[in-house]
Structure formats: C-alpha cells, structure tokens
Short mmCIF file of C-alpha atoms in Angstrom, two decimals:
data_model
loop_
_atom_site.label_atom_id
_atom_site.label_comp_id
_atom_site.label_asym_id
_atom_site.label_seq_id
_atom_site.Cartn_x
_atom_site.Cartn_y
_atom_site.Cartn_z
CA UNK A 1 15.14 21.25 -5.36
CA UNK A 2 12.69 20.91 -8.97
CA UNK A 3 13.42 17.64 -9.91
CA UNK A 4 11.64 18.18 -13.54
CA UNK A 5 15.10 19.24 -15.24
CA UNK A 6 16.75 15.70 -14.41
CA UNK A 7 13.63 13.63 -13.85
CA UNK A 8 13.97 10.39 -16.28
CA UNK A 9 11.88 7.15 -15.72
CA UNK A 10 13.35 3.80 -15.21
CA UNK A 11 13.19 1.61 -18.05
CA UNK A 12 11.05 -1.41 -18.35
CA UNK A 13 8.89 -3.80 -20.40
CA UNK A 14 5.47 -3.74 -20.39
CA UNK A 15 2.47 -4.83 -18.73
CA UNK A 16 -0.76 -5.05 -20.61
CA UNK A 17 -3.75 -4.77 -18.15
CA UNK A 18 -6.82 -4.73 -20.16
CA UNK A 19 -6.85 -1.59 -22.47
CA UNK A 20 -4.15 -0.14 -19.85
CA UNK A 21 -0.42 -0.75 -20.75
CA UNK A 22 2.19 0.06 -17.49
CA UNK A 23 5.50 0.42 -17.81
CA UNK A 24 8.02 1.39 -20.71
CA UNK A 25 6.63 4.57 -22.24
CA UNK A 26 3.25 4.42 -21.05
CA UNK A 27 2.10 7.43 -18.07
CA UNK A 28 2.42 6.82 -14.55
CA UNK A 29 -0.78 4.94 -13.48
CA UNK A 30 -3.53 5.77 -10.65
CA UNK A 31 -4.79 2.94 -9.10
CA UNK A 32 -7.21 2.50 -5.63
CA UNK A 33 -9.24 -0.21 -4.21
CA UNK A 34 -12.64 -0.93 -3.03
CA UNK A 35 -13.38 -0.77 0.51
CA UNK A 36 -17.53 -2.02 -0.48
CA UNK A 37 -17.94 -5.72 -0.31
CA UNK A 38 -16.86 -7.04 -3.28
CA UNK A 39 -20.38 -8.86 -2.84
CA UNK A 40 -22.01 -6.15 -3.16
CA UNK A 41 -22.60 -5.71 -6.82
CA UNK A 42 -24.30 -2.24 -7.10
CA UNK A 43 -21.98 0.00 -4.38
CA UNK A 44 -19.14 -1.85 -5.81
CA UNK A 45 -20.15 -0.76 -9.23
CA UNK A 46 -21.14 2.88 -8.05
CA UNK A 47 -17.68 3.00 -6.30
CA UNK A 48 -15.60 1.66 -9.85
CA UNK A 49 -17.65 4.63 -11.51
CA UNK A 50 -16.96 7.02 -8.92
CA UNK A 51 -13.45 6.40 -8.78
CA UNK A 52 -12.94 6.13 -12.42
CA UNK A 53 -14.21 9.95 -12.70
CA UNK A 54 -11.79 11.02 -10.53
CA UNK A 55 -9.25 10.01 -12.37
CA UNK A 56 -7.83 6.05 -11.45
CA UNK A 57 -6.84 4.11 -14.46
CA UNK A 58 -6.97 0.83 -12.37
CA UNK A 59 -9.23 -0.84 -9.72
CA UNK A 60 -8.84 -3.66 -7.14
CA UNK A 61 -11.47 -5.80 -5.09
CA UNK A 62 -10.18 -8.43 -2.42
CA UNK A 63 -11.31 -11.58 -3.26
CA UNK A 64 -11.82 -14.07 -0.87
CA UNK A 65 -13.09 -16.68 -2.19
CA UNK A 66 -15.41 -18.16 -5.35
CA UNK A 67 -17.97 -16.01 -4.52
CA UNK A 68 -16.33 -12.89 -4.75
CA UNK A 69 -14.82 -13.89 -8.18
CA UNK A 70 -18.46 -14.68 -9.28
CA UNK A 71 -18.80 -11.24 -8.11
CA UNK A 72 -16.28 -9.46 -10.08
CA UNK A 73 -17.55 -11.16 -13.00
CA UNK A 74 -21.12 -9.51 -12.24
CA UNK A 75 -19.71 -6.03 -11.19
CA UNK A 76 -17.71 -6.06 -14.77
CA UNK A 77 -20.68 -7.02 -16.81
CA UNK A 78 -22.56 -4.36 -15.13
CA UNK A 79 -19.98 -1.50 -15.79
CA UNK A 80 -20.81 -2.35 -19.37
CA UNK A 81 -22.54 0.94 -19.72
CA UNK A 82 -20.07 3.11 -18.14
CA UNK A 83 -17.60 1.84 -20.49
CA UNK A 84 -19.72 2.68 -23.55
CA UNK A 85 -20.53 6.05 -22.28
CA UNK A 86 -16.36 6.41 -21.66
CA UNK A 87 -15.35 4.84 -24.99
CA UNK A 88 -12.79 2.55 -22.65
CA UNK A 89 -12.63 0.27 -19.57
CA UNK A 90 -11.34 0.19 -16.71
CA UNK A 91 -9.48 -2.86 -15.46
CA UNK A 92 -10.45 -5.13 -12.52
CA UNK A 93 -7.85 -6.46 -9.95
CA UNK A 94 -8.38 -9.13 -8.01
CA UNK A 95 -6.75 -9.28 -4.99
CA UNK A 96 -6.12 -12.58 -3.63
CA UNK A 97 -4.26 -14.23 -0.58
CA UNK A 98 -4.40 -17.93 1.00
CA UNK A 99 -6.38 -19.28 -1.79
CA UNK A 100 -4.65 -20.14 -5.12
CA UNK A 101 -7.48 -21.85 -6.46
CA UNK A 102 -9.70 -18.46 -6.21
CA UNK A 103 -6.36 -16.52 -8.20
CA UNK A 104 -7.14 -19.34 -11.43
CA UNK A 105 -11.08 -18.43 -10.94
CA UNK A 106 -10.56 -14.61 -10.91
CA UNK A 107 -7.63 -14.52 -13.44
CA UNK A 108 -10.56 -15.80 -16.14
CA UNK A 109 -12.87 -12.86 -15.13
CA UNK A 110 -10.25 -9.86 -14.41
CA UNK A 111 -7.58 -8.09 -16.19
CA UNK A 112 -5.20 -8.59 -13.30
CA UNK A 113 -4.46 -11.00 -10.34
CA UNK A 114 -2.95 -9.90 -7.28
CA UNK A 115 -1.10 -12.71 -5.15
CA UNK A 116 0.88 -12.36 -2.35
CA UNK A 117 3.80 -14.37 -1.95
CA UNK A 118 3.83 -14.52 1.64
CA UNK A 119 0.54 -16.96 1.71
CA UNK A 120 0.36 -18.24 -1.70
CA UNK A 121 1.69 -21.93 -1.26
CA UNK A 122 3.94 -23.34 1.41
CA UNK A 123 7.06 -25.02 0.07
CA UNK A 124 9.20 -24.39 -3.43
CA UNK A 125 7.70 -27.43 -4.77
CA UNK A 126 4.29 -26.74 -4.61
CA UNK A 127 5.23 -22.92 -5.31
CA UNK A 128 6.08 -23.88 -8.61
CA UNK A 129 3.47 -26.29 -9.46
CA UNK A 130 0.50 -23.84 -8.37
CA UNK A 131 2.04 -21.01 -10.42
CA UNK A 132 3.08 -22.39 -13.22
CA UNK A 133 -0.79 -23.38 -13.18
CA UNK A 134 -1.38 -19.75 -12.12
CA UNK A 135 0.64 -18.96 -15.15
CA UNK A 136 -1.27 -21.25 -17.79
CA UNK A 137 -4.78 -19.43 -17.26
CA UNK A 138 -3.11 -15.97 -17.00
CA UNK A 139 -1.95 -16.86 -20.92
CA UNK A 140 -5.19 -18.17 -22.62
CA UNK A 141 -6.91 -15.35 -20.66
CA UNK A 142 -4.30 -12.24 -21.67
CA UNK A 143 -4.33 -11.52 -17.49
CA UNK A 144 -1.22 -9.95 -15.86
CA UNK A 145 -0.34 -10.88 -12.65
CA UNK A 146 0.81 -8.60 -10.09
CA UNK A 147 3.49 -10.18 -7.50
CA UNK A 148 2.75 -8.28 -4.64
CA UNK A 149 4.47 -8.81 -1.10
CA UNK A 150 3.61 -7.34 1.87
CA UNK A 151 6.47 -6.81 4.76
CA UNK A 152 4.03 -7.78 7.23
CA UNK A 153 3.00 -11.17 5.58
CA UNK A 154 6.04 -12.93 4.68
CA UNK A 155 5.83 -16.54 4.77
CA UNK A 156 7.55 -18.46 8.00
CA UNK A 157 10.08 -20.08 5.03
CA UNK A 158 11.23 -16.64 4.35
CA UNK A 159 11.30 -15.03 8.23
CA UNK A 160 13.54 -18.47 9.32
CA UNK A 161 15.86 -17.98 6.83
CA UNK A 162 15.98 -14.44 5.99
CA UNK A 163 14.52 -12.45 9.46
CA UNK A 164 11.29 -9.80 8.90
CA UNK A 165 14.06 -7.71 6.12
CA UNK A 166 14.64 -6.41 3.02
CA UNK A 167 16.35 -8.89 1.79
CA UNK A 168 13.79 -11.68 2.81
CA UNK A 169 11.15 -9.16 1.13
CA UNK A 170 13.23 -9.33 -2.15
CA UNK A 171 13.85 -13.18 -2.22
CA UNK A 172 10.26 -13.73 -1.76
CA UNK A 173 9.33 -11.76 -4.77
CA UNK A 174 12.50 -13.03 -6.54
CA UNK A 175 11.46 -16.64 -6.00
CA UNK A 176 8.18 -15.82 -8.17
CA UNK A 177 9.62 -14.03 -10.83
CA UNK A 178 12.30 -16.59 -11.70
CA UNK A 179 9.31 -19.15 -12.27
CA UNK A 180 7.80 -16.46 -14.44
CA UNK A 181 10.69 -15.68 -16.47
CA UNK A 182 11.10 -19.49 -16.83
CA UNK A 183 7.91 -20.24 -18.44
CA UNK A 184 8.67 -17.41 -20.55
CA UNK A 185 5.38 -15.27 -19.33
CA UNK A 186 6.45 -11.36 -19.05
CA UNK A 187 3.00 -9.50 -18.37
CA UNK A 188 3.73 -8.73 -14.65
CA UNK A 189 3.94 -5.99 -12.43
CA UNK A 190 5.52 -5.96 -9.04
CA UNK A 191 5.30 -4.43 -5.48
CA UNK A 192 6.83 -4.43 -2.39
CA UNK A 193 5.49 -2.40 0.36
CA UNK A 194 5.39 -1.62 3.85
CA UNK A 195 3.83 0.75 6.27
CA UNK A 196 7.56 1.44 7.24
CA UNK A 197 8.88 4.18 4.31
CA UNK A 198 12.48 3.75 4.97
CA UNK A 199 11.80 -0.02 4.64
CA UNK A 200 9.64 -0.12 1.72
CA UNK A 201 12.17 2.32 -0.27
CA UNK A 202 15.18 0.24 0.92
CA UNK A 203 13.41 -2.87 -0.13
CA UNK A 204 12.31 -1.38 -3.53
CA UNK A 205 15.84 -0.18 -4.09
CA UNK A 206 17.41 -3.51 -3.42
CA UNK A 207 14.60 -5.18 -5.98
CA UNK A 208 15.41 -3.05 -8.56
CA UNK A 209 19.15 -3.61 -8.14
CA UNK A 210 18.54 -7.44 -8.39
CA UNK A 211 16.48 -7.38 -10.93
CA UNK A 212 19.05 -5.50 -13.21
CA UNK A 213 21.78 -8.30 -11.88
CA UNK A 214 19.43 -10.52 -13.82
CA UNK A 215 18.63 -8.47 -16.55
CA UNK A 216 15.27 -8.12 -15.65
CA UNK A 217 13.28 -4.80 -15.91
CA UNK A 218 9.36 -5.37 -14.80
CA UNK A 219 7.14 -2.38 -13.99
CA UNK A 220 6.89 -1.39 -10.83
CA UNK A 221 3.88 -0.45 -8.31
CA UNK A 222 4.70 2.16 -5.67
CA UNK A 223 2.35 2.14 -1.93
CA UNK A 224 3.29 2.87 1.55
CA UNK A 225 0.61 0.31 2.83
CA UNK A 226 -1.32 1.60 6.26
CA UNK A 227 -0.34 5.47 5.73
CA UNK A 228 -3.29 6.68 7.77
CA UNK A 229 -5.52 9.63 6.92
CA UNK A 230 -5.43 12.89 6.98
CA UNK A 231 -2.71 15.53 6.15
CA UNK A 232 -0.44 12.83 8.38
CA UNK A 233 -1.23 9.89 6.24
CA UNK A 234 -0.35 12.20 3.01
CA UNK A 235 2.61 13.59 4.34
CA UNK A 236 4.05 9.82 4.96
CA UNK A 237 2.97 8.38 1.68
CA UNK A 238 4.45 11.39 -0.09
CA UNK A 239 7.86 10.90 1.58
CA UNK A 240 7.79 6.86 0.53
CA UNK A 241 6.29 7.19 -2.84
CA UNK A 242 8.52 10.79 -3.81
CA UNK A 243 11.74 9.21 -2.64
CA UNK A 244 11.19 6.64 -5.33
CA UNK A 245 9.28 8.74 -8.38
CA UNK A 246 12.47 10.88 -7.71
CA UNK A 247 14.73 8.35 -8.78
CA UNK A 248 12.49 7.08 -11.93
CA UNK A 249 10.91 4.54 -10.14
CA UNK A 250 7.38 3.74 -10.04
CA UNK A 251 5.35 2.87 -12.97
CA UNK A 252 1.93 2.75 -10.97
CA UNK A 253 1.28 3.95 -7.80
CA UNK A 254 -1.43 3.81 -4.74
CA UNK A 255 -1.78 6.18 -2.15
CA UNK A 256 -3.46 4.04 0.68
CA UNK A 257 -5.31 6.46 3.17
CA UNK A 258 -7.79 5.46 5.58
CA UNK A 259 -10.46 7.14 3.77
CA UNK A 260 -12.85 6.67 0.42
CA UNK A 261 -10.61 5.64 -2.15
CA UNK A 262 -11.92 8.68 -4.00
CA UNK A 263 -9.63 10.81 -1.84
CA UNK A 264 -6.79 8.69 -2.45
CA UNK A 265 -6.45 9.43 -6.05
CA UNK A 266 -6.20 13.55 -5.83
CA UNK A 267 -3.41 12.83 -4.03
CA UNK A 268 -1.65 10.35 -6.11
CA UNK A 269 -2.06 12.72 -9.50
CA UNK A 270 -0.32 15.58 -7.83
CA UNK A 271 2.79 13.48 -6.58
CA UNK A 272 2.88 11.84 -10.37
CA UNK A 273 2.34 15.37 -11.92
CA UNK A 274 5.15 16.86 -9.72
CA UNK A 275 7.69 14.64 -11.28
CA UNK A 276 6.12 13.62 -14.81
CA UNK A 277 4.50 16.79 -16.07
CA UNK A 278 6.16 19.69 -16.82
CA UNK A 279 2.84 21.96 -16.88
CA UNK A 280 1.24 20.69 -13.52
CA UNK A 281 1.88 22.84 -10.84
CA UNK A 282 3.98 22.58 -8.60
CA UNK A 283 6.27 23.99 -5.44
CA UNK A 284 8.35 26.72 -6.61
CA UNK A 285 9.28 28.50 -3.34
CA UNK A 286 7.63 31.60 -2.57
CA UNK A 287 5.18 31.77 -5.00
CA UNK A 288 2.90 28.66 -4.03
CA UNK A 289 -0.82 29.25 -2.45
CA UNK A 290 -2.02 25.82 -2.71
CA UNK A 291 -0.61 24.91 1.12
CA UNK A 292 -1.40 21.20 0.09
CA UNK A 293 0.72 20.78 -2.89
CA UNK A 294 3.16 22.69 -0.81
CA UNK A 295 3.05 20.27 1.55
CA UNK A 296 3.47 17.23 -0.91
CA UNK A 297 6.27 18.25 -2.65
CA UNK A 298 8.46 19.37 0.25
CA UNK A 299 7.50 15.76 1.77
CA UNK A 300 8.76 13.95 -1.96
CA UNK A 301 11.64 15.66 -2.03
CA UNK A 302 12.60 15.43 1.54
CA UNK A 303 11.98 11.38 1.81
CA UNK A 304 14.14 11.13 -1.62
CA UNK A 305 17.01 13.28 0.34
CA UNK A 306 16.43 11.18 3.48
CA UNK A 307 15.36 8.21 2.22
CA UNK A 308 17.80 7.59 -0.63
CA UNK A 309 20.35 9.89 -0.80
CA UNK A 310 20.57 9.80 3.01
CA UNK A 311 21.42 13.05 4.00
CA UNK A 312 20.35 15.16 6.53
CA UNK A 313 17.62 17.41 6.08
CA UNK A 314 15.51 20.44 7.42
CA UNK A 315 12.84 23.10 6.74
CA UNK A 316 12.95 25.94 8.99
CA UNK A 317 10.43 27.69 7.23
CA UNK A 318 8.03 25.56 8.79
CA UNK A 319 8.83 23.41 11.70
CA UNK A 320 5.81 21.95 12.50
CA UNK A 321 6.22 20.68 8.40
CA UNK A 322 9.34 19.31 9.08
CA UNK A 323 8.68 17.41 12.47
CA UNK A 324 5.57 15.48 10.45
CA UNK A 325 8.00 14.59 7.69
CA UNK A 326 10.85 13.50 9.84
CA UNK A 327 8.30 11.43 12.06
CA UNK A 328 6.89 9.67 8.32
CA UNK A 329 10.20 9.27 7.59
CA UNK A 330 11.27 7.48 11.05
CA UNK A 331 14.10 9.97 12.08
CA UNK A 332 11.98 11.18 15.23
CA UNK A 333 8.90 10.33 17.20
CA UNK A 334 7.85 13.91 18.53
CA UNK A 335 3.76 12.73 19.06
CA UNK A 336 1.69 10.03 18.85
CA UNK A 337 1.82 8.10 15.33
CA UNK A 338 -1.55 6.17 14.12
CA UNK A 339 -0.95 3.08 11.19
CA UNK A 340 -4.52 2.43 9.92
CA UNK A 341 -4.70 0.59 6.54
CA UNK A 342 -7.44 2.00 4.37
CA UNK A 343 -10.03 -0.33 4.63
CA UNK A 344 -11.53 -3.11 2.08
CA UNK A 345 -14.30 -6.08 1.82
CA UNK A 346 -12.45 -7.93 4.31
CA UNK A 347 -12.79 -5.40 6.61
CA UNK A 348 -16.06 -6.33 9.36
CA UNK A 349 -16.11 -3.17 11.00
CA UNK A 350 -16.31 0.93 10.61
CA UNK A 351 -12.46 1.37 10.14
CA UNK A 352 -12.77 5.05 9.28
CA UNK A 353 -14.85 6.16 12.61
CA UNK A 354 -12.73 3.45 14.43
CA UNK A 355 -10.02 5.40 13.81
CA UNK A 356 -11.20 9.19 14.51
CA UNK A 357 -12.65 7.86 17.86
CA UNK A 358 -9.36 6.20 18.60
CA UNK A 359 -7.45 9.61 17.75
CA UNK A 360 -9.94 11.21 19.46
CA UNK A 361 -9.24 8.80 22.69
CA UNK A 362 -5.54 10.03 22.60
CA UNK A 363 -6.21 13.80 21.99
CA UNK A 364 -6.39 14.85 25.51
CA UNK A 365 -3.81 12.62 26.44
CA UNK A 366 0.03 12.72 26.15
CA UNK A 367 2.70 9.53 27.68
CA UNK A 368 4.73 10.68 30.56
CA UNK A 369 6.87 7.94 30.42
CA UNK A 370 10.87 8.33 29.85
CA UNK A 371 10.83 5.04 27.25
CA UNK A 372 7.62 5.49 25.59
CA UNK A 373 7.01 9.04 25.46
CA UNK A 374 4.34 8.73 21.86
CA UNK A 375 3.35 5.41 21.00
CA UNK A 376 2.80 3.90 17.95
CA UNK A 377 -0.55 2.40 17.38
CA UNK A 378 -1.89 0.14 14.81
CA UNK A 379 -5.89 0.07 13.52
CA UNK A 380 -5.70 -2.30 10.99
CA UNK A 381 -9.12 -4.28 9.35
CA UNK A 382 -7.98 -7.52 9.06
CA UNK A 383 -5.33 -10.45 9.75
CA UNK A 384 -4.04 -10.60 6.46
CA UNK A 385 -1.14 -7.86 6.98
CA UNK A 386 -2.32 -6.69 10.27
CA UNK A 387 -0.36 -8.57 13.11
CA UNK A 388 2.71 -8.39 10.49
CA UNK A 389 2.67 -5.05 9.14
CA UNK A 390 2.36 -3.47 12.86
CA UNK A 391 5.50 -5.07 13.89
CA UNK A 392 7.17 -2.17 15.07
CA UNK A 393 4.25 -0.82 16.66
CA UNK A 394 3.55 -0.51 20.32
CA UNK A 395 0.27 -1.62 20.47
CA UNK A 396 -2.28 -2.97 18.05
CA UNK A 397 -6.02 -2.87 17.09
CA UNK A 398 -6.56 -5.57 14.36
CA UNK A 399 -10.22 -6.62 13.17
CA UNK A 400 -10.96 -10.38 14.07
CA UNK A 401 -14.31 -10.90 12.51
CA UNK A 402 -17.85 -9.39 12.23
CA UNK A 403 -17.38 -6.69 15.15
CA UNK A 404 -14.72 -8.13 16.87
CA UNK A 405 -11.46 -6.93 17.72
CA UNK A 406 -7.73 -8.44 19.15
CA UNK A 407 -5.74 -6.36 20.77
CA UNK A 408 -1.83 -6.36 20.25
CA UNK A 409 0.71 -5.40 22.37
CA UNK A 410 3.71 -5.24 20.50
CA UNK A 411 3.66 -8.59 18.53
CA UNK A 412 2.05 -10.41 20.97
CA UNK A 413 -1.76 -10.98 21.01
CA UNK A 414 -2.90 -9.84 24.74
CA UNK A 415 -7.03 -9.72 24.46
CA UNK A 416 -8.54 -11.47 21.54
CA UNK A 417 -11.91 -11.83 19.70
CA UNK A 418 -13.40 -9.44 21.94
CA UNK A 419 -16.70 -7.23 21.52
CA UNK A 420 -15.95 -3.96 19.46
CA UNK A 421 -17.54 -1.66 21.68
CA UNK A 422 -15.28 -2.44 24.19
CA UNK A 423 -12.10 -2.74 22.15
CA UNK A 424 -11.01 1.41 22.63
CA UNK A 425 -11.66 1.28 26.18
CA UNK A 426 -9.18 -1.83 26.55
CA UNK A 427 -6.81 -0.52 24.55
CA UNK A 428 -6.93 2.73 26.81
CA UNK A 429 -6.58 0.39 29.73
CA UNK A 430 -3.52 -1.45 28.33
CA UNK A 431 -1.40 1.46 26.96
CA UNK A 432 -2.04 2.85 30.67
CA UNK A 433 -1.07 -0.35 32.59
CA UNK A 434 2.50 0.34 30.51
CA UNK A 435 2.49 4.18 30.14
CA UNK A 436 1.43 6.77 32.63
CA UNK A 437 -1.31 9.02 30.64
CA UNK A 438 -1.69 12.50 31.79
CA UNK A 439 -3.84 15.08 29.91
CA UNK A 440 -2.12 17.76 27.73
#
C-alpha cells in the first residue's frame, strides 16, 4: 500500500520551541537526546553539533538536578558559534522527573521542559499548585512544555485507580492538560509512549480521541521508548511510529535506539519522508535496492494494518521480514526479544556494550522450555522507567548506580545493587534456574 495519495496530517495548534514551531502546518520534526552527561559541557556540546548536522531540529538533556540546569545554560551559551555559523538554533529540552523545582530552573534556560506526570507531584492539590507555578515561568520565559508520560512510570494514584492501561496513561496526561488549558497557556506538546507498540498506539489513539471530545488539538510527539538497536530495534519503532504517521498523527517524532543518537535520526527522516514527502524515496515493490528503506516501510505499513486497522497481515516475500515485524508488533514470540532504552546522563554504566555482551550471552543459547520458549529481557540504564517500562518482560537488567546493577525477574526485584561485572553471569544463572538453556 503507498500511503502518499491519502496521507493528510492531523490538525493542531502550535507549539513554538525556540525558532522551531511543531504542529499545524509546520514539517514533521526530528528530535534525539544526549546520552553524554549533561555535565559535561564540551561532549555535550560536540554531541548537539553532531546531531544537529545530521539533521535533528530538536535536542534533549536529562536534568537531574540544579546542576545540570546550570549546565544547559553553559552548553547553550557555548553553541553560540554553531548557531552563527548555521544562521539558526537549535532548541534545548530539558528533561526532568521527581524534581519540580529543577523544571522552574531549566524552563528559564531552555526552549522546552519535559515533565513526566507519573513523578511530578503526588496529589491533585499540589499537582495544580506546582504547575500552575510551572506554568507562570514557562510564560515570562516563552518555554513550551512537553507533557510527557511514560507507561512504565505512572504514578501509584493513577495504577490504584486506573491499573498499568491506556486509559490510566490518558488520564494522567489529561489531568495536566486541563490545568493548562485553564490558565489559558497553549504552547505544549504531548507524548505518550511505551516500549509496548500495540500499547503506545492504542494509548495515542485513545488521547487523540479525548482530546477532540474536548476540543482540544495539541501537537503530538511520536517514540516507542526502549526499541533496542539494530535492524530489530528499527523494525519495532517503525511498526509503532508508521502505524500512527499513517493515520496523520505525529507532529515530532524520536526513534529511541540503543545506539549514538546520531543513528537515531537517519532513521527517523526516512519514516517522516515516507509519509510527508512526495519526492523521498520510497518502497515501490520490485523496484527498491535500498534493503533498509525496504525494510522500514513494509514495517510502517504493516504496524498501521496491525496496529490500527487490526487486520491480519503477511509478507511471504520475505518471512524472516515478517516474523521480526509480527514479534515488534506482539502477535508472536518466535526468538529471544531484547528492550534496551537508548541510554542518557543518568545512565552509570556502558549500556551499548552491556547490551551486545548480553546478546552475545544468549546467542548460543535457545529455551527448551514448553512456557517460556524466548524470553523477553530488559537492559534498561536507570530506575526512572526501568522497573515500569519492563513490565511485561521476563527478566530485567536495570542500572542501580555507578556500576551497579538489580536484577528483575518479572516485576519483582530478585538480586539488587550488585557489582556490574557480575550482573550477566547472574542473570545467566537466573533465567537457567527457570528455563532449561541448551545451545542452538
């Protein structure tokens, strides 16, 4: 299927980040995120620049604390020159959870704030009072705000009354936005994501359809969080991103891949192109060579057929194609499937060789067992969305601090805070206490 002959955006207002406007008639934007520490002034600068000449209109830094928003400041003065050289800028996110005090700091230094619902404040009342506040600043400083929840952070308010869903997922965001609209302040942009595609297109789906119930029509930014790496984590982030840009959705998007966020962005143009420019090119049946693109686009259209229009779907042309898209969609489980999130400054460890030498653990190895024949396994940097976002997995690898690991079986937290070097080997040794490993 070419979706370019019926392929119409979603309409919405605008949000002014910086010199970048999202949303309404503006192009689709490219946006990564550092995985330097934000403390680091000059990588973090060399990484902005980097990034920026491959082609992302946006860039986010998590932002711990006062420190790192000192930080930002320093890393945007100092991409003064690149900006001169450019003729524009190129707008800083911060990224903030737990800390509400460091979202007022940053929002005076960066184009956008990032806060995530799920940790921002505890109870409606003080919801409301701290971003309201949040609000205030955002004004006098022309900052958006994005609202940005997570499916594996959701607050315990939510999960009691709601359960780890969509619908919980939507309320949380929901809750913010009504403030928002309240106090009259318009210059947002919202997400919803998880590492689940079926989930985070259901969830965007049923935010979009309450948002019209209210007559409300924000931009929207697109991510399957913890896709992985490699041609797997591409596949899966094609199939949750496409399903959406297929329906108009998406004003900004983020392909999160367990890699430099310079290979992130490639990716991300060619699924925007596919759908929003006529002259890129694209899958046309027999005639493609690029085996990548290929890939891609039969992975966006397939998740928008599965995903959305829920139908069934195949590619006999190329089974081994269609197994990896089924698997990213969650229809099957034919081998092992890795989560890894892609890595930022609150990451304390080498997440990218963490995860090759995991893989690498499991490549000789296949399950025998009748009720877990592949497992899923989590390698995720940090707490934040870690223990949350790998709720469906079997087991879990989740950072803990400077070299130091928990390991997660299922939800529950079965070895913690222990030395990194021995983290693979005792995740071996669990997964085989369970599962009978045999070599391939």
């Amino acid at each position: 299927m070419n979706f370019h002959s019926k392929y119409q955006r979603r309409e919405t207002s605008t949000a002014q980040i910086g010199n970048v406007g999202v949303g309404s008639s503006y192009p689709i934007r490219i946006q990564t995120m550092a995985n330097t520490s934000t403390n680091d002034i000059q990588a973090s600068v060399a990484q902005v620049v980097r990034c920026a000449n491959a082609g992302a209109d946006i860039f986010r830094f998590t932002t711990q604390g006062i420190k790192e928003v000192e930080s930002l400041a320093a890393i945007h003065s100092q991409l003064s020159t690149f900006h001169s050289q450019t003729g524009g800028t190129i707008p800083l996110v911060a990224d903030i959870h737990f800390r509400s005090d460091v979202a007022d700091a940053a929002a005076a230094v960066c184009e956008k704030v990032r806060i995530n619902p799920g940790n921002y404040a505890k109870d409606p009342a003080e919801i409301r009072t701290r971003f309201t506040h949040l609000l205030q600043i955002c004004r006098q400083h022309h900052t958006a705000i994005r609202i940005g929840v997570n499916h594996g952070s959701l607050s315990q308010r939510i999960l009691d009354e709601y359960g780890d869903t969509p619908e919980g997922m939507v309320a949380s965001c929901m809750e913010f936005l009504r403030i928002a609209v309240e106090e009259h302040f318009d210059n947002i942009v919202l997400s919803i994501k998880a590492s689940n595609t079926a989930i985070m297109v259901d969830t965007v789906l049923l935010l979009v359809h309450t948002m019209d119930a209210e007559n409300m029509h924000f931009p929207l930014h697109l991510g399957v969080t913890e896709a992985g790496e490699g041609e797997d984590g591409r596949i899966k982030s094609a199939v949750g991103i496409g399903a959406l840009l297929a329906e108009g959705i998406g004003d900004t998007i983020r392909v999160s891949l367990s890699e430099e966020p310079e290979a992130e962005l490639p990716v991300a143009r060619a699924l925007v192109d596919y759908f929003e420019n006529p002259n890129s090119p694209r899958y046309t049946g027999e005639e493609v060579t690029d085996i990548e693109l290929h890939k891609l686009y039969i992975a966006a259209e397939a998740g928008h057929q599965l995903l959305v229009k829920h139908e069934n779907w195949s590619y006999p042309q190329d089974p081994q194609l269609q197994n990896d898209i089924l698997q990213a969609a969650g229809k099957i489980r034919y081998k092992t499937e890795f989560v890894s999130c892609p890595g930022c400054g609150r990451t304390m460890f080498d997440l990218q060789q963490t995860v090759a030498d995991i893989k690498a653990a499991f490549r000789t190895m296949h399950c025998a067992s009748s009720t877990v024949n592949f497992p899923k396994i989590a390698i995720m940097g940090c707490i934040v969305n870690g223990p949350g976002e790998m709720a469906d997995a079997d087991y879990g690898y989740v950072g803990a601090g400077r070299d130091r690991i928990s390991l997660y079986r299922g939800k529950e937290c079965v070895l913690k805070n222990i030395p990194q070097e021995q983290a693979i080997v005792q995740l071996l040794s669990l997964i085989k206490e369970d599962t009978p490993l045999s070599p391939l």
